[in-house]
Amino acid sequence: MYHVAVIGATGAVGQKMLQVLAELDFPVSRLSAYASARSAGNTVQFKGEDITIQALTPNITEDGIDVALFAAGGTISEQYAPLLAENGTLVVDNSSAFRMQETIPLVVPEVNPQAIQATDRLIANPNCSTIQSVVALAPLQSLGFERINYTTYQAVSGSGQKGIEDLARGARGEEPVNYPHPIHDNILPHIDVFLENGYTKEEQKMIDETRKIFNLPALPVSATCVRVPVTNSHSVAINVTFTQLTTVEAIREALEGAPGVVLIDDVANTRYPMPLDASGTDDVYVGRIRQDDSLANTFHLWCVADNIRKGAASNAVQVARQAIEQSIHS
């Protein structure tokens, strides 16, 4: 049993981490919740108990924490995650602060659990859209990836509560506060800041993280990330070219029963993955599998997942469990 801390416990992902820790029966002997000083003294719920929120200070290293799940943003992670890791705490960080550091594993348990070494104390959680995409692609690795192109349709919950509130504001005819344009009855081809190459930071994350997770640093990957007026669960259209010849039937067979994947691909009966299917679950739903007639040995896949659960909280808890198992069996 472990003393587990959730850093950023009042945010959407932190709240979901508390829920998932309970639902997945993580071996918690003691649960500590940390947030900003203004939240200190308030409470959060864990397994029906009120947990008093503590202010985050450098003295956290003295609290005897075994496992720390970070959901408080990159600035907080950069300051506190290394402190805890150097003190022996197993840290799983949900920000982008450490994802592309060569010595820090970037892990999706269904895809690359072998990236975790028994001695690792700081592990990065990938971007939400990357997580669901690589879970959908992982069962197809043996076919060889020649190129991957993503187009995402990302829910407003990816921006936290402020994104959800902007969607509600728009429905009331009010101006947005979080987004640069209305999201209600609209879509924004713009997530995170624009980079000099014309891509957004979110798009670049998907490109870089996919290469790192699959250990294919030269793999051609591209992405276009779009915010849509959906409350929760991201959708990703994946266009993938394989090095080996394959068929739609072979792809379906590989995906059927794959870890973390639910196949919904029955267009004759209008059955395909939708955000309503995924919300509240930890699976990645895949469908609309078809050959791309414009490019040799290329196929379309459509995948949907709950971006707050599998795209953040659940993956972090699964990573922590995987790391503990690796340590025990080393």
Short mmCIF file of C-alpha atoms in Angstrom, two decimals:
data_model
loop_
_atom_site.label_atom_id
_atom_site.label_comp_id
_atom_site.label_asym_id
_atom_site.label_seq_id
_atom_site.Cartn_x
_atom_site.Cartn_y
_atom_site.Cartn_z
CA MET A 1 0.00 0.00 0.00
CA TYR A 2 1.22 3.47 -0.87
CA HIS A 3 0.98 7.07 0.27
CA VAL A 4 -0.33 8.72 -2.90
CA ALA A 5 -0.45 12.45 -3.58
CA VAL A 6 -2.42 14.28 -6.26
CA ILE A 7 -0.88 17.64 -7.09
CA GLY A 8 -3.46 19.94 -8.65
CA ALA A 9 -6.31 18.10 -6.94
CA THR A 10 -8.89 20.84 -7.54
CA GLY A 11 -8.61 20.90 -11.35
CA ALA A 12 -10.54 18.76 -13.82
CA VAL A 13 -7.73 16.24 -14.29
CA GLY A 14 -6.82 16.19 -10.59
CA GLN A 15 -10.43 15.53 -9.64
CA LYS A 16 -10.58 12.73 -12.19
CA MET A 17 -7.34 11.26 -10.83
CA LEU A 18 -8.95 10.97 -7.41
CA GLN A 19 -11.96 9.24 -8.95
CA VAL A 20 -9.85 6.86 -11.04
CA LEU A 21 -7.56 5.94 -8.14
CA ALA A 22 -10.67 4.75 -6.30
CA GLU A 23 -12.34 3.07 -9.28
CA LEU A 24 -9.21 1.19 -10.37
CA ASP A 25 -8.56 0.13 -6.78
CA PHE A 26 -5.05 1.54 -6.70
CA PRO A 27 -3.31 0.38 -3.48
CA VAL A 28 -3.65 3.62 -1.49
CA SER A 29 -2.91 3.56 2.22
CA ARG A 30 -3.06 7.35 2.52
CA LEU A 31 -4.20 10.01 0.07
CA SER A 32 -2.88 13.57 0.13
CA ALA A 33 -4.24 16.40 -2.00
CA TYR A 34 -2.26 19.50 -2.92
CA ALA A 35 -3.21 22.68 -4.72
CA SER A 36 -2.52 26.41 -4.62
CA ALA A 37 -2.50 28.34 -1.36
CA ARG A 38 -5.92 29.82 -2.13
CA SER A 39 -7.43 26.32 -2.13
CA ALA A 40 -5.70 25.18 1.04
CA GLY A 41 -8.13 24.18 3.76
CA ASN A 42 -10.88 23.22 1.33
CA THR A 43 -11.66 19.56 0.84
CA VAL A 44 -11.91 17.02 -1.97
CA GLN A 45 -13.56 13.62 -1.90
CA PHE A 46 -11.75 10.29 -2.02
CA LYS A 47 -13.65 7.06 -1.40
CA GLY A 48 -16.35 8.97 0.44
CA GLU A 49 -13.93 10.76 2.76
CA ASP A 50 -13.13 14.47 2.91
CA ILE A 51 -9.45 15.09 2.20
CA THR A 52 -8.17 18.50 3.27
CA ILE A 53 -6.23 20.28 0.55
CA GLN A 54 -2.71 21.31 1.46
CA ALA A 55 -0.76 24.20 -0.03
CA LEU A 56 2.11 23.12 -2.24
CA THR A 57 5.50 24.07 -0.77
CA PRO A 58 9.06 22.70 -1.07
CA ASN A 59 8.44 20.93 2.26
CA ILE A 60 6.36 18.39 0.35
CA THR A 61 9.51 16.25 0.18
CA GLU A 62 9.17 15.71 3.94
CA ASP A 63 5.67 14.22 3.69
CA GLY A 64 6.73 10.63 2.95
CA ILE A 65 4.94 10.41 -0.41
CA ASP A 66 5.44 7.17 -2.35
CA VAL A 67 3.57 8.10 -5.55
CA ALA A 68 2.80 11.61 -6.82
CA LEU A 69 0.46 12.32 -9.71
CA PHE A 70 0.94 15.83 -11.12
CA ALA A 71 -1.95 17.68 -12.79
CA ALA A 72 -1.07 21.28 -12.02
CA GLY A 73 0.61 22.53 -15.22
CA GLY A 74 4.16 22.72 -16.48
CA THR A 75 5.45 25.49 -14.21
CA ILE A 76 4.49 23.61 -11.04
CA SER A 77 5.78 20.33 -12.45
CA GLU A 78 9.15 21.85 -13.34
CA GLN A 79 9.53 23.15 -9.79
CA TYR A 80 8.26 20.23 -7.73
CA ALA A 81 8.39 17.00 -9.76
CA PRO A 82 12.22 16.74 -9.77
CA LEU A 83 12.33 17.54 -6.05
CA LEU A 84 10.07 14.61 -5.25
CA ALA A 85 11.69 12.26 -7.75
CA GLU A 86 15.16 12.96 -6.36
CA ASN A 87 13.74 12.21 -2.91
CA GLY A 88 12.61 8.73 -4.05
CA THR A 89 8.96 9.44 -4.88
CA LEU A 90 7.55 7.87 -8.04
CA VAL A 91 6.28 10.86 -10.05
CA VAL A 92 3.92 10.69 -13.02
CA ASP A 93 3.61 14.11 -14.63
CA ASN A 94 0.69 15.09 -16.83
CA SER A 95 2.22 18.32 -18.17
CA SER A 96 4.40 18.69 -21.25
CA ALA A 97 7.40 19.78 -19.16
CA PHE A 98 9.39 16.54 -19.38
CA ARG A 99 7.85 14.62 -22.28
CA MET A 100 10.61 15.20 -24.79
CA GLN A 101 13.55 14.91 -22.42
CA GLU A 102 15.59 11.97 -23.66
CA THR A 103 16.20 10.41 -20.24
CA ILE A 104 12.54 10.57 -19.12
CA PRO A 105 10.18 7.84 -20.37
CA LEU A 106 6.97 8.88 -22.13
CA VAL A 107 4.55 6.03 -21.54
CA VAL A 108 1.20 4.61 -22.58
CA PRO A 109 0.98 1.21 -20.82
CA GLU A 110 -0.83 -0.53 -23.70
CA VAL A 111 1.87 0.63 -26.12
CA ASN A 112 5.36 0.93 -24.58
CA PRO A 113 5.46 -0.36 -20.97
CA GLN A 114 9.02 -1.51 -21.66
CA ALA A 115 10.09 2.15 -21.64
CA ILE A 116 9.81 2.12 -17.84
CA GLN A 117 12.91 0.99 -15.96
CA ALA A 118 12.75 -0.15 -12.35
CA THR A 119 14.90 2.81 -11.30
CA ASP A 120 12.77 5.47 -13.01
CA ARG A 121 11.28 7.97 -10.60
CA LEU A 122 9.93 10.55 -13.06
CA ILE A 123 7.68 9.42 -15.91
CA ALA A 124 5.85 11.67 -18.36
CA ASN A 125 2.21 11.25 -19.37
CA PRO A 126 1.69 12.04 -23.09
CA ASN A 127 -0.70 14.53 -24.62
CA CYS A 128 -4.34 13.43 -24.51
CA SER A 129 -4.76 13.13 -28.29
CA THR A 130 -1.45 11.31 -28.64
CA ILE A 131 -2.47 8.73 -26.03
CA GLN A 132 -5.65 7.63 -27.77
CA SER A 133 -4.01 7.68 -31.20
CA VAL A 134 -1.08 5.45 -30.27
CA VAL A 135 -3.38 3.01 -28.46
CA ALA A 136 -5.33 2.67 -31.72
CA LEU A 137 -2.14 2.29 -33.77
CA ALA A 138 -0.14 0.02 -31.44
CA PRO A 139 -1.81 -3.27 -32.54
CA LEU A 140 -0.73 -2.42 -36.11
CA GLN A 141 2.99 -1.87 -35.40
CA SER A 142 3.98 -5.17 -36.99
CA LEU A 143 2.77 -3.81 -40.34
CA GLY A 144 5.44 -1.11 -40.19
CA PHE A 145 4.59 2.59 -40.11
CA GLU A 146 5.69 4.53 -43.20
CA ARG A 147 3.80 7.75 -42.40
CA ILE A 148 1.03 8.92 -40.05
CA ASN A 149 -1.28 11.90 -40.43
CA TYR A 150 -3.67 13.04 -37.71
CA THR A 151 -6.67 15.35 -37.78
CA THR A 152 -8.15 15.87 -34.33
CA TYR A 153 -11.59 17.01 -33.21
CA GLN A 154 -10.95 18.01 -29.62
CA ALA A 155 -13.58 18.66 -26.95
CA VAL A 156 -13.64 21.85 -24.90
CA SER A 157 -12.91 19.90 -21.69
CA GLY A 158 -9.37 19.71 -23.06
CA SER A 159 -9.12 23.36 -21.99
CA GLY A 160 -10.42 22.53 -18.52
CA GLN A 161 -13.42 24.14 -16.88
CA LYS A 162 -12.76 27.43 -18.67
CA GLY A 163 -13.31 25.72 -22.03
CA ILE A 164 -16.58 24.19 -20.89
CA GLU A 165 -17.69 27.59 -19.61
CA ASP A 166 -16.91 29.24 -22.96
CA LEU A 167 -19.12 26.69 -24.72
CA ALA A 168 -21.93 27.51 -22.28
CA ARG A 169 -21.35 31.25 -22.71
CA GLY A 170 -21.71 30.90 -26.46
CA ALA A 171 -24.98 29.01 -26.07
CA ARG A 172 -26.26 32.02 -24.09
CA GLY A 173 -25.10 34.44 -26.78
CA GLU A 174 -22.20 35.74 -24.68
CA GLU A 175 -18.66 36.44 -25.85
CA PRO A 176 -15.88 33.89 -25.16
CA VAL A 177 -13.37 34.43 -22.36
CA ASN A 178 -10.97 31.52 -22.91
CA TYR A 179 -10.94 31.11 -26.70
CA PRO A 180 -10.08 33.85 -29.25
CA HIS A 181 -13.37 33.20 -31.07
CA PRO A 182 -16.75 31.68 -30.14
CA ILE A 183 -16.70 27.89 -29.86
CA HIS A 184 -20.49 27.46 -29.73
CA ASP A 185 -21.79 26.60 -33.22
CA ASN A 186 -18.23 26.98 -34.49
CA ILE A 187 -14.90 25.15 -34.79
CA LEU A 188 -11.42 26.54 -34.21
CA PRO A 189 -8.46 25.12 -36.19
CA HIS A 190 -6.21 26.35 -33.41
CA ILE A 191 -5.14 24.60 -30.17
CA ASP A 192 -2.28 26.10 -28.15
CA VAL A 193 0.10 28.70 -29.57
CA PHE A 194 1.27 28.91 -33.19
CA LEU A 195 4.91 28.05 -33.88
CA GLU A 196 7.22 29.49 -36.52
CA ASN A 197 6.64 26.48 -38.79
CA GLY A 198 2.89 27.24 -38.95
CA TYR A 199 1.93 24.30 -36.76
CA THR A 200 0.47 24.82 -33.31
CA LYS A 201 2.23 23.57 -30.21
CA GLU A 202 -0.50 20.93 -29.80
CA GLU A 203 0.17 19.63 -33.31
CA GLN A 204 3.91 19.54 -32.71
CA LYS A 205 3.34 17.62 -29.47
CA MET A 206 1.46 14.89 -31.33
CA ILE A 207 4.21 14.66 -33.95
CA ASP A 208 7.12 14.52 -31.50
CA GLU A 209 5.41 12.29 -28.94
CA THR A 210 4.30 9.72 -31.52
CA ARG A 211 7.88 9.36 -32.72
CA LYS A 212 9.20 8.98 -29.17
CA ILE A 213 6.57 6.48 -28.00
CA PHE A 214 7.07 4.22 -31.02
CA ASN A 215 10.86 4.80 -30.91
CA LEU A 216 10.80 5.93 -34.55
CA PRO A 217 12.56 9.34 -34.51
CA ALA A 218 12.55 9.71 -38.31
CA LEU A 219 8.92 8.65 -38.86
CA PRO A 220 7.02 11.13 -41.06
CA VAL A 221 4.13 12.38 -38.88
CA SER A 222 1.83 15.34 -39.39
CA ALA A 223 -1.14 16.73 -37.47
CA THR A 224 -3.93 19.29 -37.63
CA CYS A 225 -5.64 19.90 -34.29
CA VAL A 226 -9.13 21.38 -34.17
CA ARG A 227 -11.33 22.47 -31.25
CA VAL A 228 -14.97 21.49 -31.66
CA PRO A 229 -18.15 22.38 -29.69
CA VAL A 230 -18.31 19.04 -27.84
CA THR A 231 -18.11 18.99 -24.05
CA ASN A 232 -16.01 15.87 -23.57
CA SER A 233 -14.06 13.17 -25.46
CA HIS A 234 -11.68 13.80 -28.32
CA SER A 235 -11.94 12.27 -31.79
CA VAL A 236 -8.99 11.68 -34.11
CA ALA A 237 -9.01 10.81 -37.80
CA ILE A 238 -5.85 8.80 -38.49
CA ASN A 239 -4.47 8.28 -41.97
CA VAL A 240 -1.63 5.75 -41.88
CA THR A 241 0.59 4.26 -44.56
CA PHE A 242 2.19 0.89 -43.82
CA THR A 243 5.40 -0.59 -45.15
CA GLN A 244 3.80 -4.03 -45.48
CA LEU A 245 0.79 -4.89 -47.61
CA THR A 246 -2.38 -5.40 -45.60
CA THR A 247 -6.16 -5.28 -45.81
CA VAL A 248 -9.07 -3.73 -43.95
CA GLU A 249 -9.98 -7.18 -42.66
CA ALA A 250 -6.47 -7.76 -41.28
CA ILE A 251 -6.53 -4.38 -39.53
CA ARG A 252 -9.90 -5.12 -37.96
CA GLU A 253 -8.62 -8.52 -36.81
CA ALA A 254 -5.55 -6.92 -35.20
CA LEU A 255 -7.67 -4.36 -33.38
CA GLU A 256 -10.33 -6.80 -32.19
CA GLY A 257 -9.56 -7.52 -28.55
CA ALA A 258 -6.37 -5.42 -28.48
CA PRO A 259 -5.54 -3.97 -25.03
CA GLY A 260 -7.55 -0.81 -24.36
CA VAL A 261 -9.32 -0.92 -27.74
CA VAL A 262 -13.04 -1.32 -28.46
CA LEU A 263 -13.85 -1.89 -32.13
CA ILE A 264 -17.10 -0.31 -33.37
CA ASP A 265 -17.08 -0.63 -37.13
CA ASP A 266 -20.45 -1.52 -38.61
CA VAL A 267 -21.34 1.26 -41.03
CA ALA A 268 -24.21 -0.76 -42.53
CA ASN A 269 -25.99 -0.22 -39.21
CA THR A 270 -24.55 3.29 -38.65
CA ARG A 271 -22.33 2.07 -35.81
CA TYR A 272 -19.06 3.93 -35.37
CA PRO A 273 -17.29 5.56 -32.40
CA MET A 274 -18.69 8.83 -31.05
CA PRO A 275 -17.81 11.02 -28.05
CA LEU A 276 -20.97 9.85 -26.27
CA ASP A 277 -19.64 6.27 -26.41
CA ALA A 278 -16.29 7.14 -24.88
CA SER A 279 -17.15 9.64 -22.13
CA GLY A 280 -16.74 8.11 -18.70
CA THR A 281 -14.69 5.14 -19.92
CA ASP A 282 -11.00 4.25 -20.16
CA ASP A 283 -11.12 2.57 -23.58
CA VAL A 284 -10.19 3.86 -27.02
CA TYR A 285 -12.97 3.28 -29.54
CA VAL A 286 -11.94 2.62 -33.15
CA GLY A 287 -13.99 2.40 -36.35
CA ARG A 288 -14.57 3.76 -39.88
CA ILE A 289 -11.67 1.57 -41.03
CA ARG A 290 -11.25 1.82 -44.78
CA GLN A 291 -8.61 1.86 -47.46
CA ASP A 292 -7.40 5.21 -48.79
CA ASP A 293 -7.73 4.82 -52.55
CA SER A 294 -5.52 7.84 -53.20
CA LEU A 295 -2.31 6.42 -51.71
CA ALA A 296 -0.83 2.93 -51.84
CA ASN A 297 -1.15 0.73 -48.74
CA THR A 298 -2.80 3.55 -46.79
CA PHE A 299 -5.81 3.33 -44.48
CA HIS A 300 -8.18 5.55 -42.49
CA LEU A 301 -9.04 4.91 -38.84
CA TRP A 302 -11.35 6.95 -36.60
CA CYS A 303 -10.71 6.81 -32.87
CA VAL A 304 -12.50 8.39 -29.90
CA ALA A 305 -11.58 8.49 -26.20
CA ASP A 306 -12.39 10.36 -23.02
CA ASN A 307 -9.63 12.97 -22.95
CA ILE A 308 -9.88 13.57 -19.20
CA ARG A 309 -9.88 9.88 -18.28
CA LYS A 310 -7.74 7.87 -20.73
CA GLY A 311 -6.19 11.02 -22.13
CA ALA A 312 -4.91 12.12 -18.73
CA ALA A 313 -6.03 10.73 -15.36
CA SER A 314 -6.46 7.03 -16.11
CA ASN A 315 -3.29 6.78 -18.15
CA ALA A 316 -1.33 8.39 -15.30
CA VAL A 317 -2.73 5.91 -12.77
CA GLN A 318 -2.03 3.02 -15.15
CA VAL A 319 1.54 4.27 -15.61
CA ALA A 320 2.04 4.42 -11.84
CA ARG A 321 0.74 0.87 -11.45
CA GLN A 322 2.99 -0.34 -14.29
CA ALA A 323 6.04 1.34 -12.73
CA ILE A 324 5.33 -0.25 -9.35
CA GLU A 325 5.01 -3.70 -10.96
CA GLN A 326 8.27 -3.19 -12.87
CA SER A 327 10.00 -2.23 -9.62
CA ILE A 328 8.58 -5.19 -7.71
CA HIS A 329 9.58 -7.72 -10.36
CA SER A 330 13.02 -6.27 -11.14
#
